[in-house]
Amino acid sequence: MSVEGIVTGTAYNGLYVQDPAGGPSSGIWVFADPGWDAAFGAVARGDRVRVVGRYQEANGLSQLSLLDAASPAIVALGAAGEPAPAAVTVAALAADGEPWEGVLVRVDPVLVSDPDPGFGEFVVVDAAGVALVVDDQMHWYSRAASGELQAGEPLDALTGIVTWSFGTFKLEPRDEADVVSPVHTGDTAVPADTSGSGA
């Protein structure tokens, strides 16, 4: 299967590619071995690419796998700019997040309900108490990584890519700027979890 789109995020074991028009069902996770950028060529957020892989459902997540495709490829087609994140609600993701898998979204505002459930994650809730897990596949938010994040702390907005793992939809921020906090305006970069321990 071949897809063409814009790179919205990169991780140690793959990348996210999205149709520039955005919206539901416009993105997909491309699964690869660690070191995929050396094997296929480095690409960055905002690059337009053509990816050839094998479509599969892996533990409930739709993905394009480069591991068992006959002729896997990532072809860089030049810089194009990132699509704007789609505005969604935590409740919408909880009710039916599947159309948003692999899609860059933004939710706001939320409160931190659990600053450290483990595995490089934290949990936020909307005004109605509906929860959303924030994961560290691409970036570990510095206040969470340092233990400074507190239960009840407000966040003005969260931007990231929706994924599914361990039975729940999760949000994957890509850098420090994806977490907008009224109590933190720093730009400290925290490396993504490359150990594979993040869920």
PDB file of C-alpha atoms in Angstrom:
ATOM      1  CA  MET A   1       0.000   0.000   0.000  1.00  0.00           C
ATOM      2  CA  SER A   2       1.247   3.491  -0.839  1.00  0.00           C
ATOM      3  CA  VAL A   3       0.185   6.698   0.931  1.00  0.00           C
ATOM      4  CA  GLU A   4       1.255  10.269   0.354  1.00  0.00           C
ATOM      5  CA  GLY A   5       1.014  13.039   2.915  1.00  0.00           C
ATOM      6  CA  ILE A   6       2.721  15.379   5.348  1.00  0.00           C
ATOM      7  CA  VAL A   7       4.933  14.223   8.203  1.00  0.00           C
ATOM      8  CA  THR A   8       3.357  15.505  11.425  1.00  0.00           C
ATOM      9  CA  GLY A   9       5.601  13.715  13.911  1.00  0.00           C
ATOM     10  CA  THR A  10       8.602  11.413  14.142  1.00  0.00           C
ATOM     11  CA  ALA A  11       9.544   8.850  16.783  1.00  0.00           C
ATOM     12  CA  TYR A  12      12.417   6.419  17.244  1.00  0.00           C
ATOM     13  CA  ASN A  13      10.324   3.614  15.758  1.00  0.00           C
ATOM     14  CA  GLY A  14       8.344   5.355  13.043  1.00  0.00           C
ATOM     15  CA  LEU A  15       6.507   8.466  11.925  1.00  0.00           C
ATOM     16  CA  TYR A  16       3.035   9.908  11.493  1.00  0.00           C
ATOM     17  CA  VAL A  17       1.804  10.921   8.051  1.00  0.00           C
ATOM     18  CA  GLN A  18      -1.351  12.922   7.385  1.00  0.00           C
ATOM     19  CA  ASP A  19      -3.307  14.201   4.432  1.00  0.00           C
ATOM     20  CA  PRO A  20      -2.828  17.987   4.331  1.00  0.00           C
ATOM     21  CA  ALA A  21      -6.611  18.524   4.282  1.00  0.00           C
ATOM     22  CA  GLY A  22      -6.804  17.089   7.795  1.00  0.00           C
ATOM     23  CA  GLY A  23      -9.957  15.960   9.525  1.00  0.00           C
ATOM     24  CA  PRO A  24     -11.112  12.486  10.599  1.00  0.00           C
ATOM     25  CA  SER A  25      -9.369   9.467   9.042  1.00  0.00           C
ATOM     26  CA  SER A  26      -6.655  11.665   7.489  1.00  0.00           C
ATOM     27  CA  GLY A  27      -3.611  10.316   9.340  1.00  0.00           C
ATOM     28  CA  ILE A  28      -1.755   7.075   9.941  1.00  0.00           C
ATOM     29  CA  TRP A  29       1.102   5.723  12.023  1.00  0.00           C
ATOM     30  CA  VAL A  30       4.001   4.315   9.995  1.00  0.00           C
ATOM     31  CA  PHE A  31       5.691   1.580  12.031  1.00  0.00           C
ATOM     32  CA  ALA A  32       9.385   0.846  11.496  1.00  0.00           C
ATOM     33  CA  ASP A  33      12.483  -0.449  13.253  1.00  0.00           C
ATOM     34  CA  PRO A  34      14.556   1.887  15.428  1.00  0.00           C
ATOM     35  CA  GLY A  35      17.024   3.562  13.082  1.00  0.00           C
ATOM     36  CA  TRP A  36      14.465   3.766  10.282  1.00  0.00           C
ATOM     37  CA  ASP A  37      15.732   7.235   9.325  1.00  0.00           C
ATOM     38  CA  ALA A  38      19.178   5.808   8.563  1.00  0.00           C
ATOM     39  CA  ALA A  39      17.666   2.982   6.537  1.00  0.00           C
ATOM     40  CA  PHE A  40      15.130   5.007   4.560  1.00  0.00           C
ATOM     41  CA  GLY A  41      16.418   8.587   4.814  1.00  0.00           C
ATOM     42  CA  ALA A  42      15.655  11.233   7.406  1.00  0.00           C
ATOM     43  CA  VAL A  43      12.503  13.305   7.068  1.00  0.00           C
ATOM     44  CA  ALA A  44      11.161  16.080   9.270  1.00  0.00           C
ATOM     45  CA  ARG A  45       7.828  17.496  10.328  1.00  0.00           C
ATOM     46  CA  GLY A  46       6.298  19.407   7.446  1.00  0.00           C
ATOM     47  CA  ASP A  47       7.930  17.257   4.753  1.00  0.00           C
ATOM     48  CA  ARG A  48       5.733  15.734   2.110  1.00  0.00           C
ATOM     49  CA  VAL A  49       6.455  12.017   1.695  1.00  0.00           C
ATOM     50  CA  ARG A  50       5.303   8.914  -0.102  1.00  0.00           C
ATOM     51  CA  VAL A  51       5.360   5.811   2.087  1.00  0.00           C
ATOM     52  CA  VAL A  52       5.079   2.247   0.839  1.00  0.00           C
ATOM     53  CA  GLY A  53       4.270  -0.397   3.424  1.00  0.00           C
ATOM     54  CA  ARG A  54       1.828  -3.063   4.494  1.00  0.00           C
ATOM     55  CA  TYR A  55      -1.463  -1.928   6.022  1.00  0.00           C
ATOM     56  CA  GLN A  56      -2.421  -3.777   9.185  1.00  0.00           C
ATOM     57  CA  GLU A  57      -4.323  -3.551  12.444  1.00  0.00           C
ATOM     58  CA  ALA A  58      -1.848  -4.056  15.295  1.00  0.00           C
ATOM     59  CA  ASN A  59      -3.425  -4.422  18.741  1.00  0.00           C
ATOM     60  CA  GLY A  60      -6.321  -2.261  17.603  1.00  0.00           C
ATOM     61  CA  LEU A  61      -4.207   0.454  15.967  1.00  0.00           C
ATOM     62  CA  SER A  62      -4.339   1.058  12.216  1.00  0.00           C
ATOM     63  CA  GLN A  63      -0.824   1.345  10.851  1.00  0.00           C
ATOM     64  CA  LEU A  64       1.351   1.090   7.793  1.00  0.00           C
ATOM     65  CA  SER A  65       4.194  -1.292   8.592  1.00  0.00           C
ATOM     66  CA  LEU A  66       7.593  -1.112   6.945  1.00  0.00           C
ATOM     67  CA  LEU A  67       8.780  -4.248   8.724  1.00  0.00           C
ATOM     68  CA  ASP A  68       7.018  -6.903   6.667  1.00  0.00           C
ATOM     69  CA  ALA A  69       6.263  -5.066   3.421  1.00  0.00           C
ATOM     70  CA  ALA A  70       7.612  -6.494   0.171  1.00  0.00           C
ATOM     71  CA  SER A  71       9.285  -3.234  -0.941  1.00  0.00           C
ATOM     72  CA  PRO A  72       9.087  -0.721   1.917  1.00  0.00           C
ATOM     73  CA  ALA A  73      10.015   2.866   1.142  1.00  0.00           C
ATOM     74  CA  ILE A  74       9.894   6.425   2.414  1.00  0.00           C
ATOM     75  CA  VAL A  75      10.325   8.897  -0.434  1.00  0.00           C
ATOM     76  CA  ALA A  76      10.848  12.560   0.471  1.00  0.00           C
ATOM     77  CA  LEU A  77       8.967  14.889  -1.874  1.00  0.00           C
ATOM     78  CA  GLY A  78      10.040  18.240  -0.431  1.00  0.00           C
ATOM     79  CA  ALA A  79       8.959  20.621   2.309  1.00  0.00           C
ATOM     80  CA  ALA A  80       5.263  21.469   2.421  1.00  0.00           C
ATOM     81  CA  GLY A  81       4.495  22.783   5.925  1.00  0.00           C
ATOM     82  CA  GLU A  82       2.490  21.137   8.675  1.00  0.00           C
ATOM     83  CA  PRO A  83      -1.305  20.991   8.642  1.00  0.00           C
ATOM     84  CA  ALA A  84      -3.092  22.875  11.400  1.00  0.00           C
ATOM     85  CA  PRO A  85      -4.275  20.672  14.265  1.00  0.00           C
ATOM     86  CA  ALA A  86      -7.964  19.819  14.272  1.00  0.00           C
ATOM     87  CA  ALA A  87      -9.904  21.109  17.278  1.00  0.00           C
ATOM     88  CA  VAL A  88     -11.511  18.181  19.117  1.00  0.00           C
ATOM     89  CA  THR A  89     -12.854  17.612  22.601  1.00  0.00           C
ATOM     90  CA  VAL A  90     -11.662  15.096  25.161  1.00  0.00           C
ATOM     91  CA  ALA A  91     -15.217  13.746  25.247  1.00  0.00           C
ATOM     92  CA  ALA A  92     -15.201  13.170  21.478  1.00  0.00           C
ATOM     93  CA  LEU A  93     -11.953  11.213  21.691  1.00  0.00           C
ATOM     94  CA  ALA A  94     -13.292   9.149  24.587  1.00  0.00           C
ATOM     95  CA  ALA A  95     -16.563   8.401  22.769  1.00  0.00           C
ATOM     96  CA  ASP A  96     -15.008   7.454  19.424  1.00  0.00           C
ATOM     97  CA  GLY A  97     -11.370   8.300  18.901  1.00  0.00           C
ATOM     98  CA  GLU A  98     -10.817   5.830  16.070  1.00  0.00           C
ATOM     99  CA  PRO A  99     -11.393   8.345  13.226  1.00  0.00           C
ATOM    100  CA  TRP A 100      -8.724  10.534  14.864  1.00  0.00           C
ATOM    101  CA  GLU A 101      -6.002   7.867  15.049  1.00  0.00           C
ATOM    102  CA  GLY A 102      -2.837   9.257  13.469  1.00  0.00           C
ATOM    103  CA  VAL A 103      -4.324  12.757  13.189  1.00  0.00           C
ATOM    104  CA  LEU A 104      -2.838  15.955  14.634  1.00  0.00           C
ATOM    105  CA  VAL A 105      -5.402  17.466  17.042  1.00  0.00           C
ATOM    106  CA  ARG A 106      -5.732  20.119  19.726  1.00  0.00           C
ATOM    107  CA  VAL A 107      -7.815  19.923  22.920  1.00  0.00           C
ATOM    108  CA  ASP A 108      -8.393  22.744  25.414  1.00  0.00           C
ATOM    109  CA  PRO A 109      -8.613  23.538  28.242  1.00  0.00           C
ATOM    110  CA  VAL A 110      -7.972  20.638  30.641  1.00  0.00           C
ATOM    111  CA  LEU A 111      -6.842  19.889  34.191  1.00  0.00           C
ATOM    112  CA  VAL A 112      -4.136  17.447  35.216  1.00  0.00           C
ATOM    113  CA  SER A 113      -5.762  14.617  37.169  1.00  0.00           C
ATOM    114  CA  ASP A 114      -2.790  12.263  37.561  1.00  0.00           C
ATOM    115  CA  PRO A 115       0.667  13.754  36.986  1.00  0.00           C
ATOM    116  CA  ASP A 116       2.477  10.412  37.046  1.00  0.00           C
ATOM    117  CA  PRO A 117       0.665   7.102  36.491  1.00  0.00           C
ATOM    118  CA  GLY A 118       3.963   5.693  35.195  1.00  0.00           C
ATOM    119  CA  PHE A 119       5.442   4.895  31.780  1.00  0.00           C
ATOM    120  CA  GLY A 120       6.171   8.554  31.006  1.00  0.00           C
ATOM    121  CA  GLU A 121       2.496   9.475  30.924  1.00  0.00           C
ATOM    122  CA  PHE A 122       0.153  11.892  32.656  1.00  0.00           C
ATOM    123  CA  VAL A 123      -3.634  12.113  32.653  1.00  0.00           C
ATOM    124  CA  VAL A 124      -5.845  15.137  32.080  1.00  0.00           C
ATOM    125  CA  VAL A 125      -9.590  15.639  32.386  1.00  0.00           C
ATOM    126  CA  ASP A 126     -12.067  18.039  30.837  1.00  0.00           C
ATOM    127  CA  ALA A 127     -14.655  20.030  32.791  1.00  0.00           C
ATOM    128  CA  ALA A 128     -16.941  16.991  32.950  1.00  0.00           C
ATOM    129  CA  GLY A 129     -14.196  14.747  34.312  1.00  0.00           C
ATOM    130  CA  VAL A 130     -13.624  12.793  31.091  1.00  0.00           C
ATOM    131  CA  ALA A 131     -10.029  11.577  31.036  1.00  0.00           C
ATOM    132  CA  LEU A 132      -7.332  11.556  28.362  1.00  0.00           C
ATOM    133  CA  VAL A 133      -3.882   9.977  28.688  1.00  0.00           C
ATOM    134  CA  VAL A 134      -0.918  12.041  27.449  1.00  0.00           C
ATOM    135  CA  ASP A 135       2.007   9.822  26.421  1.00  0.00           C
ATOM    136  CA  ASP A 136       5.729  10.319  25.732  1.00  0.00           C
ATOM    137  CA  GLN A 137       6.293   8.464  22.459  1.00  0.00           C
ATOM    138  CA  MET A 138       7.769  11.574  20.824  1.00  0.00           C
ATOM    139  CA  HIS A 139       8.225  13.990  23.720  1.00  0.00           C
ATOM    140  CA  TRP A 140       8.126  13.813  27.510  1.00  0.00           C
ATOM    141  CA  TYR A 141       6.733  17.099  28.781  1.00  0.00           C
ATOM    142  CA  SER A 142       9.415  18.599  31.011  1.00  0.00           C
ATOM    143  CA  ARG A 143       7.190  19.310  34.026  1.00  0.00           C
ATOM    144  CA  ALA A 144       6.001  15.709  33.995  1.00  0.00           C
ATOM    145  CA  ALA A 145       9.516  14.357  33.489  1.00  0.00           C
ATOM    146  CA  SER A 146      10.888  16.433  36.383  1.00  0.00           C
ATOM    147  CA  GLY A 147       8.031  15.591  38.758  1.00  0.00           C
ATOM    148  CA  GLU A 148       6.873  19.226  38.925  1.00  0.00           C
ATOM    149  CA  LEU A 149       3.480  18.615  37.316  1.00  0.00           C
ATOM    150  CA  GLN A 150       0.716  18.676  39.938  1.00  0.00           C
ATOM    151  CA  ALA A 151      -2.771  17.207  40.149  1.00  0.00           C
ATOM    152  CA  GLY A 152      -5.299  19.982  39.562  1.00  0.00           C
ATOM    153  CA  GLU A 153      -2.884  22.037  37.455  1.00  0.00           C
ATOM    154  CA  PRO A 154      -4.604  23.708  34.484  1.00  0.00           C
ATOM    155  CA  LEU A 155      -3.373  23.402  30.925  1.00  0.00           C
ATOM    156  CA  ASP A 156      -4.664  25.904  28.400  1.00  0.00           C
ATOM    157  CA  ALA A 157      -4.231  23.538  25.455  1.00  0.00           C
ATOM    158  CA  LEU A 158      -2.684  20.273  24.364  1.00  0.00           C
ATOM    159  CA  THR A 159      -1.639  19.525  20.798  1.00  0.00           C
ATOM    160  CA  GLY A 160      -0.552  16.103  19.636  1.00  0.00           C
ATOM    161  CA  ILE A 161      -1.301  13.057  17.556  1.00  0.00           C
ATOM    162  CA  VAL A 162      -3.951  10.559  18.601  1.00  0.00           C
ATOM    163  CA  THR A 163      -2.930   6.947  19.030  1.00  0.00           C
ATOM    164  CA  TRP A 164      -4.323   3.787  20.617  1.00  0.00           C
ATOM    165  CA  SER A 165      -2.440   1.528  22.986  1.00  0.00           C
ATOM    166  CA  PHE A 166      -3.192  -0.703  25.958  1.00  0.00           C
ATOM    167  CA  GLY A 167      -6.923  -0.313  25.476  1.00  0.00           C
ATOM    168  CA  THR A 168      -7.205   3.451  25.398  1.00  0.00           C
ATOM    169  CA  PHE A 169      -6.786   6.438  23.105  1.00  0.00           C
ATOM    170  CA  LYS A 170      -3.796   8.612  23.954  1.00  0.00           C
ATOM    171  CA  LEU A 171      -2.408  11.956  22.875  1.00  0.00           C
ATOM    172  CA  GLU A 172       1.223  12.186  21.731  1.00  0.00           C
ATOM    173  CA  PRO A 173       2.730  15.695  22.010  1.00  0.00           C
ATOM    174  CA  ARG A 174       5.714  16.262  19.724  1.00  0.00           C
ATOM    175  CA  ASP A 175       7.630  18.938  21.640  1.00  0.00           C
ATOM    176  CA  GLU A 176       7.408  21.321  24.576  1.00  0.00           C
ATOM    177  CA  ALA A 177       5.359  23.838  22.588  1.00  0.00           C
ATOM    178  CA  ASP A 178       2.536  21.307  22.226  1.00  0.00           C
ATOM    179  CA  VAL A 179       1.705  21.715  25.919  1.00  0.00           C
ATOM    180  CA  VAL A 180       0.411  25.222  26.674  1.00  0.00           C
ATOM    181  CA  SER A 181       0.517  25.908  30.413  1.00  0.00           C
ATOM    182  CA  PRO A 182      -0.285  29.142  32.267  1.00  0.00           C
ATOM    183  CA  VAL A 183       2.372  28.239  34.848  1.00  0.00           C
ATOM    184  CA  HIS A 184       5.129  27.164  32.463  1.00  0.00           C
ATOM    185  CA  THR A 185       6.447  29.050  29.475  1.00  0.00           C
ATOM    186  CA  GLY A 186       9.828  27.362  29.213  1.00  0.00           C
ATOM    187  CA  ASP A 187      11.197  25.707  26.105  1.00  0.00           C
ATOM    188  CA  THR A 188      13.267  22.985  27.751  1.00  0.00           C
ATOM    189  CA  ALA A 189      13.513  20.040  25.384  1.00  0.00           C
ATOM    190  CA  VAL A 190      13.116  16.614  26.955  1.00  0.00           C
ATOM    191  CA  PRO A 191      14.100  13.671  24.761  1.00  0.00           C
ATOM    192  CA  ALA A 192      11.395  11.234  23.763  1.00  0.00           C
ATOM    193  CA  ASP A 193      11.351   7.853  25.462  1.00  0.00           C
ATOM    194  CA  THR A 194      13.543   5.708  23.219  1.00  0.00           C
ATOM    195  CA  SER A 195      13.668   2.759  25.584  1.00  0.00           C
ATOM    196  CA  GLY A 196      10.365   1.345  24.420  1.00  0.00           C
ATOM    197  CA  SER A 197       8.970   1.584  27.974  1.00  0.00           C
ATOM    198  CA  GLY A 198       6.433   4.244  27.062  1.00  0.00           C
ATOM    199  CA  ALA A 199       2.992   2.856  26.336  1.00  0.00           C
TER     200      ALA A 199
END
